[in-house]
Tab-separated table of C-alpha atoms and ligand atoms in Angstrom:
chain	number	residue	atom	x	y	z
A	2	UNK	CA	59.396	32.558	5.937
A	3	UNK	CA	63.089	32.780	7.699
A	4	UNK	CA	63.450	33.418	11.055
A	5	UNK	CA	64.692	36.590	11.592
A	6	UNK	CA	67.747	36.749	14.522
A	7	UNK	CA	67.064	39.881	16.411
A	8	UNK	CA	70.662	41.005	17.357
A	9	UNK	CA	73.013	44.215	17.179
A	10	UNK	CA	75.338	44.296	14.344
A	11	UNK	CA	77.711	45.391	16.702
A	12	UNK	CA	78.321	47.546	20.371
A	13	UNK	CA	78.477	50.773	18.439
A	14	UNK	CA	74.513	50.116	17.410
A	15	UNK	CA	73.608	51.122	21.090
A	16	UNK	CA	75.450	54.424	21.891
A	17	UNK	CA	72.658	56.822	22.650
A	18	UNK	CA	69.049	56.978	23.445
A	19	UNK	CA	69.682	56.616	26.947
A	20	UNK	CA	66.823	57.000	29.118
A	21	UNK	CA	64.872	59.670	31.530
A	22	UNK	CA	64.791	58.343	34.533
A	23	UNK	CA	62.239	60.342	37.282
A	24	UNK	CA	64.225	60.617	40.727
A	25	UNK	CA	61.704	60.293	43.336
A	26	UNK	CA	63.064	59.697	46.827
A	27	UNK	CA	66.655	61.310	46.492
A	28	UNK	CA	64.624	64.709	45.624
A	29	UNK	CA	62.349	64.722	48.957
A	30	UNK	CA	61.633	67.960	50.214
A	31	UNK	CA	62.331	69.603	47.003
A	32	UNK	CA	59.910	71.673	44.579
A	33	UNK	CA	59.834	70.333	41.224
A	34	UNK	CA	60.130	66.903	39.339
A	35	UNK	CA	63.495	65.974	38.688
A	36	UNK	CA	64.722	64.009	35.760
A	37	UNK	CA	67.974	62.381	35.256
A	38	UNK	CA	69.385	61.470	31.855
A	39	UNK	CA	71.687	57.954	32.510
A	40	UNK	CA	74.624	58.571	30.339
A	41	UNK	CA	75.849	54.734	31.780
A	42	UNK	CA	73.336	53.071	30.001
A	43	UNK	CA	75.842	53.709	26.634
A	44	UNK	CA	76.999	50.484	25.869
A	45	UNK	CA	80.644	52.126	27.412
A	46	UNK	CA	79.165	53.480	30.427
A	47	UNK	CA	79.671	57.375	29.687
A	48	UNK	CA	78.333	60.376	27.925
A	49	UNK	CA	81.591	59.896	26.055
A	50	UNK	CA	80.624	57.212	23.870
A	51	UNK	CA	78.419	60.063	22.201
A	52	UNK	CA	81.252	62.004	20.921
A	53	UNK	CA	83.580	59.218	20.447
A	54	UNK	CA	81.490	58.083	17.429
A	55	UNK	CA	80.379	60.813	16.150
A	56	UNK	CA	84.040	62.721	15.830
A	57	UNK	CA	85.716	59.251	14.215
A	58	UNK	CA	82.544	59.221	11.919
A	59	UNK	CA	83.054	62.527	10.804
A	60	UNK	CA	86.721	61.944	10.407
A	61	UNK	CA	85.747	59.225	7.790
A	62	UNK	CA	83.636	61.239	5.991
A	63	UNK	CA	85.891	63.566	5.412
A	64	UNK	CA	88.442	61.063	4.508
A	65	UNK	CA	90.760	62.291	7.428
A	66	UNK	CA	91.020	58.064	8.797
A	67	UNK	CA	91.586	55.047	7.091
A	68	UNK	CA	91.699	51.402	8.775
A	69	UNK	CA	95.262	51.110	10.569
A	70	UNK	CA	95.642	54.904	12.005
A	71	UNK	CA	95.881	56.047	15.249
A	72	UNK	CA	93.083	57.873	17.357
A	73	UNK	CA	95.169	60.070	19.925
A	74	UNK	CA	93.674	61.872	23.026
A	75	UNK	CA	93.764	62.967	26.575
A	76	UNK	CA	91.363	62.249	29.088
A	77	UNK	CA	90.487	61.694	32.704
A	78	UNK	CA	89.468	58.144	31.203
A	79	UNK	CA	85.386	58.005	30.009
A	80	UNK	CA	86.676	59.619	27.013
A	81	UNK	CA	89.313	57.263	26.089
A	82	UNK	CA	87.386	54.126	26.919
A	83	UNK	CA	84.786	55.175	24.440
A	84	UNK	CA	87.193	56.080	21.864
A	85	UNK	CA	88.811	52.586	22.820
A	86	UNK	CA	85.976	50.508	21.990
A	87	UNK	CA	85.237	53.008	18.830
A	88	UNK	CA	88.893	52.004	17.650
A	89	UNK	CA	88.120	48.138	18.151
A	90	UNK	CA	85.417	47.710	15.991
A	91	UNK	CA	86.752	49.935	13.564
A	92	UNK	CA	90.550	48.998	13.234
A	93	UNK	CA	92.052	52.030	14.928
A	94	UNK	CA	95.415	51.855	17.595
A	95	UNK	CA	94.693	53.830	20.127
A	96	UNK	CA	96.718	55.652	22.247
A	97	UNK	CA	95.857	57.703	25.555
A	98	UNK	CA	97.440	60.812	27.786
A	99	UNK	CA	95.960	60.497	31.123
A	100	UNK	CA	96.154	62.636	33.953
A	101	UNK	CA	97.703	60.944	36.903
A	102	UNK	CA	94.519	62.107	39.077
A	103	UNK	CA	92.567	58.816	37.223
A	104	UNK	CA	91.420	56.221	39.289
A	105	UNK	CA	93.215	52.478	38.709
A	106	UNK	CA	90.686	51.353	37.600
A	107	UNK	CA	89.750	53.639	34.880
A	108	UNK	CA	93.750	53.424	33.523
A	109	UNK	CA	93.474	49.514	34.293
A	110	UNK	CA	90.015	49.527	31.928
A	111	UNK	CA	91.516	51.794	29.114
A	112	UNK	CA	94.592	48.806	28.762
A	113	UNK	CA	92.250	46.274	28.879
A	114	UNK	CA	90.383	47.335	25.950
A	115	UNK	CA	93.617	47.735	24.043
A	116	UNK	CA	94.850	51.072	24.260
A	117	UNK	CA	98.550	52.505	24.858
A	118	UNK	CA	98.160	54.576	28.194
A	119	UNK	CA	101.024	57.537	29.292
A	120	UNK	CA	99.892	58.673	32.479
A	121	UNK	CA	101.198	62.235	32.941
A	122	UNK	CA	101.388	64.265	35.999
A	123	UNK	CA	98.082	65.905	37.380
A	124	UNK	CA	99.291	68.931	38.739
A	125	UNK	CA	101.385	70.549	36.327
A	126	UNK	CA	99.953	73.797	34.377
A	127	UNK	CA	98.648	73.366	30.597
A	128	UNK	CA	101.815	74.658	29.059
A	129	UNK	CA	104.190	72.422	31.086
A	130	UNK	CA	106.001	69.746	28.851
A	131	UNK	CA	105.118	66.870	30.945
A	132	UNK	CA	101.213	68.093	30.728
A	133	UNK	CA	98.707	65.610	29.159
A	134	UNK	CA	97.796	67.750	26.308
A	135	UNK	CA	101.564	68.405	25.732
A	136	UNK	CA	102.559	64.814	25.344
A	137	UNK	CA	99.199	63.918	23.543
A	138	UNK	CA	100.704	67.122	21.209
A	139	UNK	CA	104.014	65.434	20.866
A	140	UNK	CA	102.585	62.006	20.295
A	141	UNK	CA	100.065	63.323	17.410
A	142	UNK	CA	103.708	64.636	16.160
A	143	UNK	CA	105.354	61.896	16.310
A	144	UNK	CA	102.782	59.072	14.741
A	145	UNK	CA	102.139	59.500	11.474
A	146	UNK	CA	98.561	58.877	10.057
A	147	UNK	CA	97.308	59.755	13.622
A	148	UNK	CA	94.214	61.814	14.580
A	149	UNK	CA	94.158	63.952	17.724
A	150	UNK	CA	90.829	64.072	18.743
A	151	UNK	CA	91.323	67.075	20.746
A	152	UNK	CA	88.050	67.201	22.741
A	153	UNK	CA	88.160	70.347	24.605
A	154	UNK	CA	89.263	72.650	21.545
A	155	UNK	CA	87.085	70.605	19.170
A	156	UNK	CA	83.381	71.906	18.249
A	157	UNK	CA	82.562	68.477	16.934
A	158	UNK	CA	82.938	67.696	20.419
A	159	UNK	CA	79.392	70.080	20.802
A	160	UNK	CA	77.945	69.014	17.926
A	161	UNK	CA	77.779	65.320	18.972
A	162	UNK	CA	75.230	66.458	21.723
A	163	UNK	CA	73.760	68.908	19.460
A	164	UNK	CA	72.813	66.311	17.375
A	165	UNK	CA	71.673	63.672	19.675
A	166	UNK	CA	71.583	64.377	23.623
A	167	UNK	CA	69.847	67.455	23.222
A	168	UNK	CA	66.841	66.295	20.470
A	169	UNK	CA	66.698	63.173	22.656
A	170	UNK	CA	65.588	64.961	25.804
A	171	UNK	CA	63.459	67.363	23.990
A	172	UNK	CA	61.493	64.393	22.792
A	173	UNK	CA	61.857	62.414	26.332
A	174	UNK	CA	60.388	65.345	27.959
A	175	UNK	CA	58.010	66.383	25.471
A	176	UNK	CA	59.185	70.051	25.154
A	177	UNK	CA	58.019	70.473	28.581
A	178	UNK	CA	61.707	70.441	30.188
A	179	UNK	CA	62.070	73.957	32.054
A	180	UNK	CA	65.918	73.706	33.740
A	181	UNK	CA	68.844	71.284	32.416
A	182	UNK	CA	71.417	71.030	34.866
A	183	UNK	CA	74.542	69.565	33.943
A	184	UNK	CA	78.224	69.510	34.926
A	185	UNK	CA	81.046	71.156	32.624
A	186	UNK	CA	84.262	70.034	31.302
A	187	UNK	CA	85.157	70.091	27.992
A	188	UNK	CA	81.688	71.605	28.099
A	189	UNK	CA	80.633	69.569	25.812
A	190	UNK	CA	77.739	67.828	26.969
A	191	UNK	CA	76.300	71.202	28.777
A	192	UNK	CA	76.647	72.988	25.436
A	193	UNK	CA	75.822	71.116	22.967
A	194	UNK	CA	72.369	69.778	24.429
A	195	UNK	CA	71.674	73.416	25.684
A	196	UNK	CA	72.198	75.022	22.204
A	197	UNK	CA	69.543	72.816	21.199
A	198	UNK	CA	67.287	73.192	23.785
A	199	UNK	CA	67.111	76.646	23.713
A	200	UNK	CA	66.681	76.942	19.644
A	201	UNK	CA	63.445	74.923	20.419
A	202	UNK	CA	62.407	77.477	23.737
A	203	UNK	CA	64.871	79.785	24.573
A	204	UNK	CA	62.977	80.050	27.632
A	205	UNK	CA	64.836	76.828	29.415
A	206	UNK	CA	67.421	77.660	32.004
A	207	UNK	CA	70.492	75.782	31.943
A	208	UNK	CA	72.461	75.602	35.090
A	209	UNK	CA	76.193	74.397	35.147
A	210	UNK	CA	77.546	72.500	37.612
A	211	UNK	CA	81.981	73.200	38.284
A	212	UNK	CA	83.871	72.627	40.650
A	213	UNK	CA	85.891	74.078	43.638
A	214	UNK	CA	89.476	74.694	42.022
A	215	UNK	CA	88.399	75.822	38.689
A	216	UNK	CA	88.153	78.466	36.629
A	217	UNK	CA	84.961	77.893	34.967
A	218	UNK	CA	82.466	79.733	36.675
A	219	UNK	CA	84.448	82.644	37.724
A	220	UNK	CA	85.568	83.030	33.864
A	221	UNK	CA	81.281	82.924	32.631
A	222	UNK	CA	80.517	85.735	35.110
A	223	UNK	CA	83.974	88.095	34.697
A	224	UNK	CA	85.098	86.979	30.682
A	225	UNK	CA	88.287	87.040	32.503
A	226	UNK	CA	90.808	84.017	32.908
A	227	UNK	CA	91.456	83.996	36.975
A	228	UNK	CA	94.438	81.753	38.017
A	229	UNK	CA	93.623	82.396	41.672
A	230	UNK	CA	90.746	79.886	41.309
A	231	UNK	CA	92.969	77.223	40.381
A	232	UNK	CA	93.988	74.356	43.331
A	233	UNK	CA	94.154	70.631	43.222
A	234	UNK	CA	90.829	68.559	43.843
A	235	UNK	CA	89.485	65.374	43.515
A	236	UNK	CA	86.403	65.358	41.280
A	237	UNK	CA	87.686	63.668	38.080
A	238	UNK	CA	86.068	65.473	34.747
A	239	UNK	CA	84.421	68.299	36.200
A	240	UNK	CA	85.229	71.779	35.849
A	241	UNK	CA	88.839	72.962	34.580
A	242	UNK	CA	92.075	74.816	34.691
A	243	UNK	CA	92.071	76.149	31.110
A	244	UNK	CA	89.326	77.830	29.613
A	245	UNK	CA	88.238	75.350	26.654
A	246	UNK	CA	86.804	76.436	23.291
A	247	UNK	CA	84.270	73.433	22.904
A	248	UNK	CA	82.513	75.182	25.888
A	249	UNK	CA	79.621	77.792	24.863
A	250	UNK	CA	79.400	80.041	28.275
A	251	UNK	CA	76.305	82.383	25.936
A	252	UNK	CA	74.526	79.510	26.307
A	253	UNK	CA	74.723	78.558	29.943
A	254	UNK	CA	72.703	81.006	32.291
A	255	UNK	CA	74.829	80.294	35.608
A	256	UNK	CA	77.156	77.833	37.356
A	257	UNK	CA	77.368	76.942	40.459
A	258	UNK	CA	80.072	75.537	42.493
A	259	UNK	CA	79.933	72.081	44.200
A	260	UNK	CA	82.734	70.598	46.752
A	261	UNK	CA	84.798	66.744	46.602
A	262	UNK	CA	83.254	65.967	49.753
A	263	UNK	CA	79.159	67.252	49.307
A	264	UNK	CA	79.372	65.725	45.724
A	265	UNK	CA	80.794	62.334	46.836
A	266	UNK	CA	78.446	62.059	49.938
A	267	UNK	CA	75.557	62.422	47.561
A	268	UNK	CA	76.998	59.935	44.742
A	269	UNK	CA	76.982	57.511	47.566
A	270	UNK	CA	73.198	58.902	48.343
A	271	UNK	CA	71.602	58.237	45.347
A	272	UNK	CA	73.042	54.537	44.909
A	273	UNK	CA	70.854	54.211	48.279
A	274	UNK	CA	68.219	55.682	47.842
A	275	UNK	CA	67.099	55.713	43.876
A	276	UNK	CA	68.803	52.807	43.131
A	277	UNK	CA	71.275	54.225	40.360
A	278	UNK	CA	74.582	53.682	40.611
A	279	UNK	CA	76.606	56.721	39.149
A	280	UNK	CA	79.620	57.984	39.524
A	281	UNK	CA	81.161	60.983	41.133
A	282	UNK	CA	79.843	63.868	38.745
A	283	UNK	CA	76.462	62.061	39.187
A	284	UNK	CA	77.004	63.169	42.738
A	285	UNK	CA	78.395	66.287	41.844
A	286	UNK	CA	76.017	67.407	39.866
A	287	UNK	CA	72.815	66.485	42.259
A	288	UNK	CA	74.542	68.267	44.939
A	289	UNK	CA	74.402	71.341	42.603
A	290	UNK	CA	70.981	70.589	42.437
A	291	UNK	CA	70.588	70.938	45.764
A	292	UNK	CA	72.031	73.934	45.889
A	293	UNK	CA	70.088	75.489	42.984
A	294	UNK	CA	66.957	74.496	44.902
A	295	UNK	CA	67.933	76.295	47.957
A	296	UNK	CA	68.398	79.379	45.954
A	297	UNK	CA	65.024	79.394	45.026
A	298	UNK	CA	65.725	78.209	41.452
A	299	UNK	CA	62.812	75.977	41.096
A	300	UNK	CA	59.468	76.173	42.123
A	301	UNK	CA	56.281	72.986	41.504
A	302	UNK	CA	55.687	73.513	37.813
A	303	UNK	CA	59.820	72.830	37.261
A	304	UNK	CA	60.744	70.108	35.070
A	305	UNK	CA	64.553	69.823	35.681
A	306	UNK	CA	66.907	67.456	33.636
A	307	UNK	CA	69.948	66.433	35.038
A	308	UNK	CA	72.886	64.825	33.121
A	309	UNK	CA	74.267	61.723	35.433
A	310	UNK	CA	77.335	61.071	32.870
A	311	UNK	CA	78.742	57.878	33.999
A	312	UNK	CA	78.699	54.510	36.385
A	313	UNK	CA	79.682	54.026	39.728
A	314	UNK	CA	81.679	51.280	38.849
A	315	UNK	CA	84.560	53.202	38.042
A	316	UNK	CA	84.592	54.875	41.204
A	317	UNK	CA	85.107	51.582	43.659
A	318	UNK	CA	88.338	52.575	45.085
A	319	UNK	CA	87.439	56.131	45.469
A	320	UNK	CA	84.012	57.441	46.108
A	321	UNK	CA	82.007	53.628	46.909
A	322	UNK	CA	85.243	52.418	48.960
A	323	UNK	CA	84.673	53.811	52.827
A	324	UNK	CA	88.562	53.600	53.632
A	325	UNK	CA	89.088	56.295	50.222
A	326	UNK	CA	86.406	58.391	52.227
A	327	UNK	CA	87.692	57.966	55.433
A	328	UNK	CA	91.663	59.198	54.002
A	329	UNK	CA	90.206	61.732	52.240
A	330	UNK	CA	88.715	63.009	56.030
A	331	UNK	CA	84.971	62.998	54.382
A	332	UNK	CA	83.604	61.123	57.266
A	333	UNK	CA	84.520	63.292	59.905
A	334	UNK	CA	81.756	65.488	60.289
A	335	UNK	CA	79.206	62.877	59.444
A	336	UNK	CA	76.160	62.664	62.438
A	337	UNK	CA	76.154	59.970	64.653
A	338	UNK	CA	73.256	57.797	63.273
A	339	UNK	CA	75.882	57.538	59.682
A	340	UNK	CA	78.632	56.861	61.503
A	341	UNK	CA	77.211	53.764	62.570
A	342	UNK	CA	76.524	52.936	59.623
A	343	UNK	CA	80.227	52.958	58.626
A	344	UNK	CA	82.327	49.978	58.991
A	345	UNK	CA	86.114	50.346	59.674
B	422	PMP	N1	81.574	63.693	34.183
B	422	PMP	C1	82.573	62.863	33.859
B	422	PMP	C2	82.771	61.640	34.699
B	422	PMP	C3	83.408	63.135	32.771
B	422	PMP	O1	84.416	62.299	32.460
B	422	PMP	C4	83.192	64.332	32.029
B	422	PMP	C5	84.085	64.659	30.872
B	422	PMP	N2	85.328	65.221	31.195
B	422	PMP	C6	82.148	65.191	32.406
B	422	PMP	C7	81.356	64.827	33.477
B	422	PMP	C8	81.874	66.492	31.718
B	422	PMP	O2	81.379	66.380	30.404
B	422	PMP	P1	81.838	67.407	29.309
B	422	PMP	O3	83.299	67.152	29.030
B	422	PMP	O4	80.980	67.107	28.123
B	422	PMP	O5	81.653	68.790	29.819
């Protein structure tokens, strides 16, 4: 009998089934057990490799692609590296609006795995011109036989974690999962996995996770579109300035709100202390954890899953480089004991 070669047909084979992974030390002092779902462990390093595939694949299907069109989008970058590598193995161009807030690295990363990248200013309103969804509009124009992939007005965008992150951490957890906390965006992610979730025990709490200088949370408790909430921060792909229709607030219970400089302090945390190395919303959304925790949200019998959605790696010159931390003034009121830890 042949040998059989035990190999992947290609990189696309392992998108998903990321693991559970228990957080033991990071957690001390807190009531509950605390699981975190990896989202790096994609073979692209981000919850976006999900949606990537599953909104081209549906595209097919429907006979909206054929071989040689372009896959358009804006992004803060996961998003477009996973439709990047997508496009590769299928024969897509790909072309990317980026928000001038993205680290170097992540724009460096997009180019290298082929795409076009227009980086468009950060801190312009949704409706300006020069906005990323405007050019990524004009571009989708402009191109014929293009796609727009349109992630934060797109329900596929849902779906995707409908159909895979959420049944995957049901199963992890063996229905015993009692809170999923997870940070918002598009809202993808948070929806999507929830709406599962709670079809299968509507009992499960799921706690969002924004950001200072977004709308988000202030819009799930009023229904009302605040502008006052709006000012530039750092955190790259959490929370928003535009209220974004692939994000289903009836199925989040709350949000809380977490700071640049608590969420990056903790991103650095975990690295040392569990061993993962995550990025910034990793951070962001332990901190929130944190926070839930001192509000009494959890008590022993808790079994809280958080979503870490992508690697440190792409956060070297910001959050894991101590001269990014020291500009941005995070070290300041660090205790004495850390900063002799820091080296200058
Ligand atoms: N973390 C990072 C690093 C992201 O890029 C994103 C996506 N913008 C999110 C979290 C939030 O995920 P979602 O868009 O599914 O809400």
């Amino acid at each position: 009998m042949k040998e059989e070669i035990k190999a992947y047909n290609n990189v696309l084979e392992l998108i998903g089934n990321t693991p559970l992974i228990k957080l033991n030390k990071v957690t001390e002092g807190l009531q509950g057990n605390f699981y975190a779902k990896v989202e790096a462990f994609n073979p692209g390093h981000s919850t976006k490799d999900r949606i990537a595939l599953y909104i081209i694949e549906e595209a097919e299907k429907k006979g909206i692609l054929k071989p040689g069109d372009t896959i358009i989008e804006t992004t803060s970058g996961n998003t477009g590296f996973s439709l990047a590598m997508v496009s590769i193995i299928k024969g897509y161009d790909c072309v990317l609006a980026v928000s001038s807030k993205s680290s170097r690295d992540k724009i460096d990363m997009l180019r290298a795995m082929g795409a076009k990248v227009y980086v468009c200013p950060a801190n312009v309103s949704a409706d300006d011109p020069r906005s990323y969804y405007n050019v990524a509009k004009r571009l989708h124009e402009e191109i014929k036989g293009s796609v727009y992939i349109n992630q934060y007005f797109n329900d596929l965008n849902v779906d995707a974690h409908y159909k895979s992150t959420g049944p995957e951490i049901w199963e992890q957890t063996n229905g015993m999962i009692t809170h999923l906390v997870a940070c918002s965006g598009t809202g993808g992610t948070i929806s999507g996995a929830a709406r599962f979730l709670k079809e299968k025990n509507p009992a499960i709490k799921v706690l969002g996770v924004d950001a200072y200088g977004s709308v988000l949370k202030k819009y799930h408790e009023t229904k009302e579109f605040d502008s006052e909430e709006i000012y530039p921060y750092r955190i790259e792909g959490l929370g928003k300035n535009l209220i974004p229709t692939a994000t289903d607030f009836d199925v989040i219970d709350k949000f809380i709100k977490v700071s640049d400089e608590d969420s990056a302090h903790t991103a650095r945390h975990i690295a040392k202390t569990e061993g993962l190395f995550v990025g910034y919303t990793s951070g962001a959304t332990f901190q929130a954890v944190k926070q839930y925790a001192e509000a009494g949200e959890f008590d022993e019998n808790s079994n809280v899953v958080l979503i870490f959605p992508d690697h440190g790696s792409r956060y070297m010159s910001k959050v894991f480089s101590d001269e990014w931390m020291r500009e941005q003034g995070f070290f300041d009121s660090v205790n004495l004991e850390e900063a002799q830890k820091i080296e200058f």
